Structure formats: C-alpha cells, structure tokens
C-alpha cells in the first residue's frame, strides 16, 4: 500500500474525531505522560475511528498495546527500539516506522527493514527539546538516496508553506504537529495541508 503524503500527529483521540472527517488518510497517535488505561482508551477510540474513515493509524511507542489491540502500524523512536520486541511486532504483522537523526541511527534502522524512515528535525521545532539542530533540506536528499524505495518522512518545524520544498528535496511524506494543533483554526489548516499534498 502507498501511504498518504500528509501525516499529522495528534496527542488525543479527540483530535482524530475532529480531523478524520476532513479527509486525513494517515495519522499518528502520540500520547505521552498518561496512565496506561488512558492510553489504551485513546488507542481503541482512534483505531475504530480510523477504520471507519479508511485511514491508516500509527501508534507511537506503545507496541505491546498496539499488538494487543490489533493495530496495523507502529512508530518507534531510537530509545523505544532499545526496549521493543521487534520479532513480536513483526510476528503480529505490524508495520514499523522509525525516527532517525544521524548516520548511526539510520544504519541501525535500515538493518531492520523498516516500512518508513522519519528524518528530523528538518527545521527547528518547538515540540520537544532535542540534541539535534535542524537537519536542512540537503540532508533530506541524502537520506532519500540512502533509503531508496523505503518511504521517507520529513518531520520537524513543518508548515504548509515549507512542504513543497521538503517534497522536492526527496521526502515522500511530510509530518506536522504544532502547525495544526497550535493554529487558531486547525480545521482550516488541515484543509490547506490536504490541498497542498494531494
């Protein structure tokens, strides 16, 4: 299957209730600092919503719950990889996307035969404190050459206005977080994203 070019990330199932009806076809649920019962409820609601709307749901981090709840996709950061049971994930038939920030991480991830590779932050990001400064568009081009046919996700400081340049640099998919969630009209912003990536 071909993944959609627009890949928003939300931290609450309420966002999916609002945004999936607009036509989003690929979305990540990234719940942080919540009790397991709350995370589980968000995953169940999001899974059912995505099935209803024909969208691909990617679960960030909670690989055991993703297996348990019959989810199809997972996203793992580098630290998550250290603790995840990759063979159990693959045995469950779950597809895997992974974050990368430098050469060593990319080499490690490519050896796992991931279903997509994310590179970030392409631009400065306010989402979280990172030891990596912006990667820039030349790095996107370099990463795409190295990952070949594996889909490449550009993330970090993304906006509708920057999307075209990131695609031109070689990204297959562009992921956005705060450009939507901090927007005064998130629905209108999602519509702009959909227009820019379809």
PDB file of N, CA, C and O in Angstrom, residues 20-82:
ATOM      1  N   UNK A  20     -10.388  13.567  11.173  1.00  0.00           N
ATOM      2  CA  UNK A  20     -10.553  12.490  10.186  1.00  0.00           C
ATOM      3  C   UNK A  20     -11.670  12.761   9.179  1.00  0.00           C
ATOM      4  O   UNK A  20     -11.512  12.455   7.998  1.00  0.00           O
ATOM      5  N   UNK A  21     -12.808  13.358   9.600  1.00  0.00           N
ATOM      6  CA  UNK A  21     -13.860  13.635   8.610  1.00  0.00           C
ATOM      7  C   UNK A  21     -13.430  14.589   7.499  1.00  0.00           C
ATOM      8  O   UNK A  21     -14.070  14.649   6.450  1.00  0.00           O
ATOM      9  N   UNK A  22     -12.333  15.320   7.699  1.00  0.00           N
ATOM     10  CA  UNK A  22     -11.861  16.259   6.675  1.00  0.00           C
ATOM     11  C   UNK A  22     -11.133  15.544   5.535  1.00  0.00           C
ATOM     12  O   UNK A  22     -10.893  16.132   4.486  1.00  0.00           O
ATOM     13  N   UNK A  23     -10.751  14.282   5.754  1.00  0.00           N
ATOM     14  CA  UNK A  23     -10.113  13.520   4.686  1.00  0.00           C
ATOM     15  C   UNK A  23      -8.696  13.058   4.967  1.00  0.00           C
ATOM     16  O   UNK A  23      -8.000  12.598   4.058  1.00  0.00           O
ATOM     17  N   UNK A  24      -8.250  13.154   6.215  1.00  0.00           N
ATOM     18  CA  UNK A  24      -6.917  12.642   6.577  1.00  0.00           C
ATOM     19  C   UNK A  24      -6.889  11.132   6.375  1.00  0.00           C
ATOM     20  O   UNK A  24      -7.812  10.430   6.772  1.00  0.00           O
ATOM     21  N   UNK A  25      -5.806  10.627   5.750  1.00  0.00           N
ATOM     22  CA  UNK A  25      -5.711   9.191   5.476  1.00  0.00           C
ATOM     23  C   UNK A  25      -4.524   8.519   6.160  1.00  0.00           C
ATOM     24  O   UNK A  25      -4.342   7.304   6.049  1.00  0.00           O
ATOM     25  N   UNK A  26      -3.710   9.311   6.860  1.00  0.00           N
ATOM     26  CA  UNK A  26      -2.564   8.768   7.596  1.00  0.00           C
ATOM     27  C   UNK A  26      -2.371   9.635   8.824  1.00  0.00           C
ATOM     28  O   UNK A  26      -2.252  10.860   8.706  1.00  0.00           O
ATOM     29  N   UNK A  27      -2.376   9.018  10.009  1.00  0.00           N
ATOM     30  CA  UNK A  27      -2.307   9.816  11.241  1.00  0.00           C
ATOM     31  C   UNK A  27      -1.573   9.026  12.323  1.00  0.00           C
ATOM     32  O   UNK A  27      -1.673   7.800  12.390  1.00  0.00           O
ATOM     33  N   UNK A  28      -0.831   9.754  13.160  1.00  0.00           N
ATOM     34  CA  UNK A  28      -0.156   9.121  14.288  1.00  0.00           C
ATOM     35  C   UNK A  28      -0.797   9.578  15.597  1.00  0.00           C
ATOM     36  O   UNK A  28      -1.085  10.757  15.776  1.00  0.00           O
ATOM     37  N   UNK A  29      -0.998   8.623  16.491  1.00  0.00           N
ATOM     38  CA  UNK A  29      -1.451   8.931  17.843  1.00  0.00           C
ATOM     39  C   UNK A  29      -0.232   8.848  18.761  1.00  0.00           C
ATOM     40  O   UNK A  29       0.366   7.778  18.916  1.00  0.00           O
ATOM     41  N   UNK A  30       0.119   9.991  19.338  1.00  0.00           N
ATOM     42  CA  UNK A  30       1.312  10.079  20.190  1.00  0.00           C
ATOM     43  C   UNK A  30       0.898  10.601  21.564  1.00  0.00           C
ATOM     44  O   UNK A  30       0.912  11.792  21.827  1.00  0.00           O
ATOM     45  N   UNK A  31       0.487   9.678  22.428  1.00  0.00           N
ATOM     46  CA  UNK A  31       0.039  10.039  23.775  1.00  0.00           C
ATOM     47  C   UNK A  31       1.222   9.928  24.728  1.00  0.00           C
ATOM     48  O   UNK A  31       1.895   8.899  24.771  1.00  0.00           O
ATOM     49  N   UNK A  32       1.485  10.986  25.463  1.00  0.00           N
ATOM     50  CA  UNK A  32       2.617  10.995  26.398  1.00  0.00           C
ATOM     51  C   UNK A  32       2.140  11.280  27.816  1.00  0.00           C
ATOM     52  O   UNK A  32       1.178  12.028  28.018  1.00  0.00           O
ATOM     53  N   UNK A  33       2.844  10.706  28.785  1.00  0.00           N
ATOM     54  CA  UNK A  33       2.633  11.024  30.209  1.00  0.00           C
ATOM     55  C   UNK A  33       1.192  10.819  30.676  1.00  0.00           C
ATOM     56  O   UNK A  33       0.621  11.662  31.363  1.00  0.00           O
ATOM     57  N   UNK A  34       0.615   9.700  30.260  1.00  0.00           N
ATOM     58  CA  UNK A  34      -0.740   9.347  30.708  1.00  0.00           C
ATOM     59  C   UNK A  34      -0.721   7.924  31.274  1.00  0.00           C
ATOM     60  O   UNK A  34       0.079   7.097  30.833  1.00  0.00           O
ATOM     61  N   UNK A  35      -1.619   7.613  32.209  1.00  0.00           N
ATOM     62  CA  UNK A  35      -1.701   6.234  32.717  1.00  0.00           C
ATOM     63  C   UNK A  35      -2.042   5.265  31.581  1.00  0.00           C
ATOM     64  O   UNK A  35      -2.718   5.642  30.610  1.00  0.00           O
ATOM     65  N   UNK A  36      -1.603   4.021  31.727  1.00  0.00           N
ATOM     66  CA  UNK A  36      -1.833   3.020  30.680  1.00  0.00           C
ATOM     67  C   UNK A  36      -3.303   2.877  30.296  1.00  0.00           C
ATOM     68  O   UNK A  36      -3.629   2.725  29.119  1.00  0.00           O
ATOM     69  N   UNK A  37      -4.183   2.953  31.277  1.00  0.00           N
ATOM     70  CA  UNK A  37      -5.623   2.800  30.981  1.00  0.00           C
ATOM     71  C   UNK A  37      -6.124   3.907  30.061  1.00  0.00           C
ATOM     72  O   UNK A  37      -6.945   3.671  29.168  1.00  0.00           O
ATOM     73  N   UNK A  38      -5.603   5.111  30.265  1.00  0.00           N
ATOM     74  CA  UNK A  38      -5.989   6.253  29.430  1.00  0.00           C
ATOM     75  C   UNK A  38      -5.433   6.079  28.025  1.00  0.00           C
ATOM     76  O   UNK A  38      -6.138   6.286  27.023  1.00  0.00           O
ATOM     77  N   UNK A  39      -4.169   5.670  27.938  1.00  0.00           N
ATOM     78  CA  UNK A  39      -3.543   5.437  26.624  1.00  0.00           C
ATOM     79  C   UNK A  39      -4.331   4.377  25.861  1.00  0.00           C
ATOM     80  O   UNK A  39      -4.641   4.539  24.670  1.00  0.00           O
ATOM     81  N   UNK A  40      -4.656   3.311  26.547  1.00  0.00           N
ATOM     82  CA  UNK A  40      -5.396   2.206  25.914  1.00  0.00           C
ATOM     83  C   UNK A  40      -6.729   2.684  25.348  1.00  0.00           C
ATOM     84  O   UNK A  40      -7.106   2.326  24.230  1.00  0.00           O
ATOM     85  N   UNK A  41      -7.424   3.508  26.121  1.00  0.00           N
ATOM     86  CA  UNK A  41      -8.712   4.034  25.661  1.00  0.00           C
ATOM     87  C   UNK A  41      -8.530   4.903  24.415  1.00  0.00           C
ATOM     88  O   UNK A  41      -9.292   4.789  23.444  1.00  0.00           O
ATOM     89  N   UNK A  42      -7.499   5.758  24.417  1.00  0.00           N
ATOM     90  CA  UNK A  42      -7.216   6.596  23.243  1.00  0.00           C
ATOM     91  C   UNK A  42      -6.914   5.736  22.013  1.00  0.00           C
ATOM     92  O   UNK A  42      -7.365   6.047  20.908  1.00  0.00           O
ATOM     93  N   UNK A  43      -6.149   4.670  22.210  1.00  0.00           N
ATOM     94  CA  UNK A  43      -5.799   3.797  21.084  1.00  0.00           C
ATOM     95  C   UNK A  43      -7.048   3.107  20.542  1.00  0.00           C
ATOM     96  O   UNK A  43      -7.260   3.066  19.320  1.00  0.00           O
ATOM     97  N   UNK A  44      -7.879   2.591  21.427  1.00  0.00           N
ATOM     98  CA  UNK A  44      -9.101   1.894  20.977  1.00  0.00           C
ATOM     99  C   UNK A  44     -10.023   2.827  20.192  1.00  0.00           C
ATOM    100  O   UNK A  44     -10.525   2.474  19.115  1.00  0.00           O
ATOM    101  N   UNK A  45     -10.233   4.033  20.729  1.00  0.00           N
ATOM    102  CA  UNK A  45     -11.096   5.011  20.050  1.00  0.00           C
ATOM    103  C   UNK A  45     -10.504   5.379  18.689  1.00  0.00           C
ATOM    104  O   UNK A  45     -11.206   5.400  17.665  1.00  0.00           O
ATOM    105  N   UNK A  46      -9.208   5.636  18.673  1.00  0.00           N
ATOM    106  CA  UNK A  46      -8.534   6.054  17.437  1.00  0.00           C
ATOM    107  C   UNK A  46      -8.532   4.946  16.396  1.00  0.00           C
ATOM    108  O   UNK A  46      -8.758   5.195  15.209  1.00  0.00           O
ATOM    109  N   UNK A  47      -8.291   3.722  16.845  1.00  0.00           N
ATOM    110  CA  UNK A  47      -8.310   2.563  15.930  1.00  0.00           C
ATOM    111  C   UNK A  47      -9.665   2.459  15.242  1.00  0.00           C
ATOM    112  O   UNK A  47      -9.762   2.302  14.021  1.00  0.00           O
ATOM    113  N   UNK A  48     -10.733   2.556  16.029  1.00  0.00           N
ATOM    114  CA  UNK A  48     -12.078   2.419  15.466  1.00  0.00           C
ATOM    115  C   UNK A  48     -12.428   3.584  14.537  1.00  0.00           C
ATOM    116  O   UNK A  48     -13.032   3.385  13.477  1.00  0.00           O
ATOM    117  N   UNK A  49     -12.023   4.787  14.923  1.00  0.00           N
ATOM    118  CA  UNK A  49     -12.271   5.959  14.069  1.00  0.00           C
ATOM    119  C   UNK A  49     -11.562   5.824  12.728  1.00  0.00           C
ATOM    120  O   UNK A  49     -12.122   6.125  11.668  1.00  0.00           O
ATOM    121  N   UNK A  50     -10.294   5.380  12.772  1.00  0.00           N
ATOM    122  CA  UNK A  50      -9.523   5.252  11.527  1.00  0.00           C
ATOM    123  C   UNK A  50     -10.105   4.175  10.616  1.00  0.00           C
ATOM    124  O   UNK A  50     -10.144   4.338   9.403  1.00  0.00           O
ATOM    125  N   UNK A  51     -10.580   3.103  11.210  1.00  0.00           N
ATOM    126  CA  UNK A  51     -11.217   2.062  10.384  1.00  0.00           C
ATOM    127  C   UNK A  51     -12.482   2.603   9.725  1.00  0.00           C
ATOM    128  O   UNK A  51     -12.752   2.349   8.557  1.00  0.00           O
ATOM    129  N   UNK A  52     -13.229   3.369  10.495  1.00  0.00           N
ATOM    130  CA  UNK A  52     -14.468   3.971   9.990  1.00  0.00           C
ATOM    131  C   UNK A  52     -14.194   4.925   8.820  1.00  0.00           C
ATOM    132  O   UNK A  52     -14.965   4.993   7.862  1.00  0.00           O
ATOM    133  N   UNK A  53     -13.082   5.658   8.903  1.00  0.00           N
ATOM    134  CA  UNK A  53     -12.766   6.670   7.890  1.00  0.00           C
ATOM    135  C   UNK A  53     -11.751   6.192   6.837  1.00  0.00           C
ATOM    136  O   UNK A  53     -11.319   6.983   6.000  1.00  0.00           O
ATOM    137  N   UNK A  54     -11.383   4.928   6.886  1.00  0.00           N
ATOM    138  CA  UNK A  54     -10.433   4.391   5.906  1.00  0.00           C
ATOM    139  C   UNK A  54      -9.062   5.031   5.985  1.00  0.00           C
ATOM    140  O   UNK A  54      -8.410   5.252   4.968  1.00  0.00           O
ATOM    141  N   UNK A  55      -8.627   5.330   7.220  1.00  0.00           N
ATOM    142  CA  UNK A  55      -7.324   5.966   7.428  1.00  0.00           C
ATOM    143  C   UNK A  55      -6.353   4.996   8.092  1.00  0.00           C
ATOM    144  O   UNK A  55      -6.760   4.097   8.825  1.00  0.00           O
ATOM    145  N   UNK A  56      -5.070   5.193   7.832  1.00  0.00           N
ATOM    146  CA  UNK A  56      -4.022   4.403   8.470  1.00  0.00           C
ATOM    147  C   UNK A  56      -3.680   5.054   9.815  1.00  0.00           C
ATOM    148  O   UNK A  56      -3.368   6.242   9.870  1.00  0.00           O
ATOM    149  N   UNK A  57      -3.758   4.267  10.887  1.00  0.00           N
ATOM    150  CA  UNK A  57      -3.398   4.754  12.226  1.00  0.00           C
ATOM    151  C   UNK A  57      -2.032   4.194  12.614  1.00  0.00           C
ATOM    152  O   UNK A  57      -1.819   2.983  12.566  1.00  0.00           O
ATOM    153  N   UNK A  58      -1.134   5.089  13.021  1.00  0.00           N
ATOM    154  CA  UNK A  58       0.181   4.692  13.511  1.00  0.00           C
ATOM    155  C   UNK A  58       0.228   4.999  15.011  1.00  0.00           C
ATOM    156  O   UNK A  58      -0.040   6.135  15.417  1.00  0.00           O
ATOM    157  N   UNK A  59       0.559   3.994  15.799  1.00  0.00           N
ATOM    158  CA  UNK A  59       0.652   4.172  17.256  1.00  0.00           C
ATOM    159  C   UNK A  59       2.103   4.472  17.623  1.00  0.00           C
ATOM    160  O   UNK A  59       3.005   3.719  17.262  1.00  0.00           O
ATOM    161  N   UNK A  60       2.305   5.555  18.361  1.00  0.00           N
ATOM    162  CA  UNK A  60       3.651   5.903  18.803  1.00  0.00           C
ATOM    163  C   UNK A  60       3.961   5.158  20.099  1.00  0.00           C
ATOM    164  O   UNK A  60       3.228   5.272  21.086  1.00  0.00           O
ATOM    165  N   UNK A  61       5.045   4.389  20.068  1.00  0.00           N
ATOM    166  CA  UNK A  61       5.671   3.846  21.276  1.00  0.00           C
ATOM    167  C   UNK A  61       5.010   2.611  21.901  1.00  0.00           C
ATOM    168  O   UNK A  61       5.697   1.632  22.170  1.00  0.00           O
ATOM    169  N   UNK A  62       3.725   2.612  22.137  1.00  0.00           N
ATOM    170  CA  UNK A  62       3.085   1.558  22.941  1.00  0.00           C
ATOM    171  C   UNK A  62       2.898   0.273  22.138  1.00  0.00           C
ATOM    172  O   UNK A  62       1.787  -0.107  21.778  1.00  0.00           O
ATOM    173  N   UNK A  63       4.011  -0.410  21.883  1.00  0.00           N
ATOM    174  CA  UNK A  63       3.989  -1.562  20.971  1.00  0.00           C
ATOM    175  C   UNK A  63       3.198  -2.743  21.525  1.00  0.00           C
ATOM    176  O   UNK A  63       2.513  -3.438  20.779  1.00  0.00           O
ATOM    177  N   UNK A  64       3.255  -2.954  22.851  1.00  0.00           N
ATOM    178  CA  UNK A  64       2.503  -4.083  23.415  1.00  0.00           C
ATOM    179  C   UNK A  64       1.004  -3.859  23.292  1.00  0.00           C
ATOM    180  O   UNK A  64       0.257  -4.767  22.926  1.00  0.00           O
ATOM    181  N   UNK A  65       0.569  -2.636  23.557  1.00  0.00           N
ATOM    182  CA  UNK A  65      -0.858  -2.321  23.395  1.00  0.00           C
ATOM    183  C   UNK A  65      -1.257  -2.398  21.921  1.00  0.00           C
ATOM    184  O   UNK A  65      -2.361  -2.843  21.601  1.00  0.00           O
ATOM    185  N   UNK A  66      -0.376  -1.945  21.037  1.00  0.00           N
ATOM    186  CA  UNK A  66      -0.674  -1.992  19.602  1.00  0.00           C
ATOM    187  C   UNK A  66      -0.914  -3.433  19.149  1.00  0.00           C
ATOM    188  O   UNK A  66      -1.842  -3.717  18.383  1.00  0.00           O
ATOM    189  N   UNK A  67      -0.080  -4.342  19.642  1.00  0.00           N
ATOM    190  CA  UNK A  67      -0.264  -5.766  19.317  1.00  0.00           C
ATOM    191  C   UNK A  67      -1.585  -6.260  19.916  1.00  0.00           C
ATOM    192  O   UNK A  67      -2.410  -6.873  19.230  1.00  0.00           O
ATOM    193  N   UNK A  68      -1.776  -5.971  21.185  1.00  0.00           N
ATOM    194  CA  UNK A  68      -2.942  -6.433  21.934  1.00  0.00           C
ATOM    195  C   UNK A  68      -4.256  -5.950  21.320  1.00  0.00           C
ATOM    196  O   UNK A  68      -5.257  -6.676  21.301  1.00  0.00           O
ATOM    197  N   UNK A  69      -4.237  -4.713  20.804  1.00  0.00           N
ATOM    198  CA  UNK A  69      -5.470  -4.107  20.290  1.00  0.00           C
ATOM    199  C   UNK A  69      -5.618  -4.238  18.771  1.00  0.00           C
ATOM    200  O   UNK A  69      -6.504  -3.639  18.173  1.00  0.00           O
ATOM    201  N   UNK A  70      -4.744  -5.038  18.170  1.00  0.00           N
ATOM    202  CA  UNK A  70      -4.888  -5.328  16.745  1.00  0.00           C
ATOM    203  C   UNK A  70      -4.623  -4.151  15.829  1.00  0.00           C
ATOM    204  O   UNK A  70      -5.264  -4.003  14.784  1.00  0.00           O
ATOM    205  N   UNK A  71      -3.668  -3.319  16.201  1.00  0.00           N
ATOM    206  CA  UNK A  71      -3.312  -2.174  15.356  1.00  0.00           C
ATOM    207  C   UNK A  71      -2.375  -2.616  14.232  1.00  0.00           C
ATOM    208  O   UNK A  71      -1.724  -3.662  14.323  1.00  0.00           O
ATOM    209  N   UNK A  72      -2.304  -1.817  13.183  1.00  0.00           N
ATOM    210  CA  UNK A  72      -1.560  -2.203  11.979  1.00  0.00           C
ATOM    211  C   UNK A  72      -0.181  -1.561  11.856  1.00  0.00           C
ATOM    212  O   UNK A  72       0.674  -2.073  11.150  1.00  0.00           O
ATOM    213  N   UNK A  73      -0.007  -0.394  12.506  1.00  0.00           N
ATOM    214  CA  UNK A  73       1.243   0.358  12.354  1.00  0.00           C
ATOM    215  C   UNK A  73       1.764   0.858  13.695  1.00  0.00           C
ATOM    216  O   UNK A  73       0.972   1.223  14.573  1.00  0.00           O
ATOM    217  N   UNK A  74       3.087   0.922  13.798  1.00  0.00           N
ATOM    218  CA  UNK A  74       3.771   1.453  14.976  1.00  0.00           C
ATOM    219  C   UNK A  74       4.831   2.446  14.545  1.00  0.00           C
ATOM    220  O   UNK A  74       5.448   2.293  13.484  1.00  0.00           O
ATOM    221  N   UNK A  75       5.072   3.441  15.386  1.00  0.00           N
ATOM    222  CA  UNK A  75       6.236   4.323  15.190  1.00  0.00           C
ATOM    223  C   UNK A  75       7.081   4.239  16.456  1.00  0.00           C
ATOM    224  O   UNK A  75       6.557   4.408  17.567  1.00  0.00           O
ATOM    225  N   UNK A  76       8.365   3.976  16.283  1.00  0.00           N
ATOM    226  CA  UNK A  76       9.271   3.889  17.425  1.00  0.00           C
ATOM    227  C   UNK A  76      10.414   4.889  17.272  1.00  0.00           C
ATOM    228  O   UNK A  76      10.974   5.044  16.183  1.00  0.00           O
ATOM    229  N   UNK A  77      10.726   5.552  18.372  1.00  0.00           N
ATOM    230  CA  UNK A  77      11.921   6.383  18.429  1.00  0.00           C
ATOM    231  C   UNK A  77      13.116   5.502  18.740  1.00  0.00           C
ATOM    232  O   UNK A  77      12.971   4.307  19.006  1.00  0.00           O
ATOM    233  N   UNK A  78      14.299   6.091  18.736  1.00  0.00           N
ATOM    234  CA  UNK A  78      15.509   5.306  18.974  1.00  0.00           C
ATOM    235  C   UNK A  78      15.517   4.664  20.366  1.00  0.00           C
ATOM    236  O   UNK A  78      15.920   3.511  20.518  1.00  0.00           O
ATOM    237  N   UNK A  79      15.060   5.413  21.379  1.00  0.00           N
ATOM    238  CA  UNK A  79      15.044   4.858  22.734  1.00  0.00           C
ATOM    239  C   UNK A  79      14.022   3.724  22.820  1.00  0.00           C
ATOM    240  O   UNK A  79      14.250   2.712  23.484  1.00  0.00           O
ATOM    241  N   UNK A  80      12.889   3.895  22.135  1.00  0.00           N
ATOM    242  CA  UNK A  80      11.854   2.855  22.134  1.00  0.00           C
ATOM    243  C   UNK A  80      12.391   1.555  21.537  1.00  0.00           C
ATOM    244  O   UNK A  80      12.033   0.465  21.971  1.00  0.00           O
ATOM    245  N   UNK A  81      13.245   1.674  20.532  1.00  0.00           N
ATOM    246  CA  UNK A  81      13.799   0.494  19.867  1.00  0.00           C
ATOM    247  C   UNK A  81      14.580  -0.382  20.833  1.00  0.00           C
ATOM    248  O   UNK A  81      14.609  -1.606  20.693  1.00  0.00           O
ATOM    249  N   UNK A  82      15.230   0.265  21.806  1.00  0.00           N
ATOM    250  CA  UNK A  82      16.036  -0.482  22.769  1.00  0.00           C
ATOM    251  C   UNK A  82      15.195  -1.445  23.586  1.00  0.00           C
ATOM    252  O   UNK A  82      15.669  -2.499  24.008  1.00  0.00           O
TER     253      UNK A  82
END
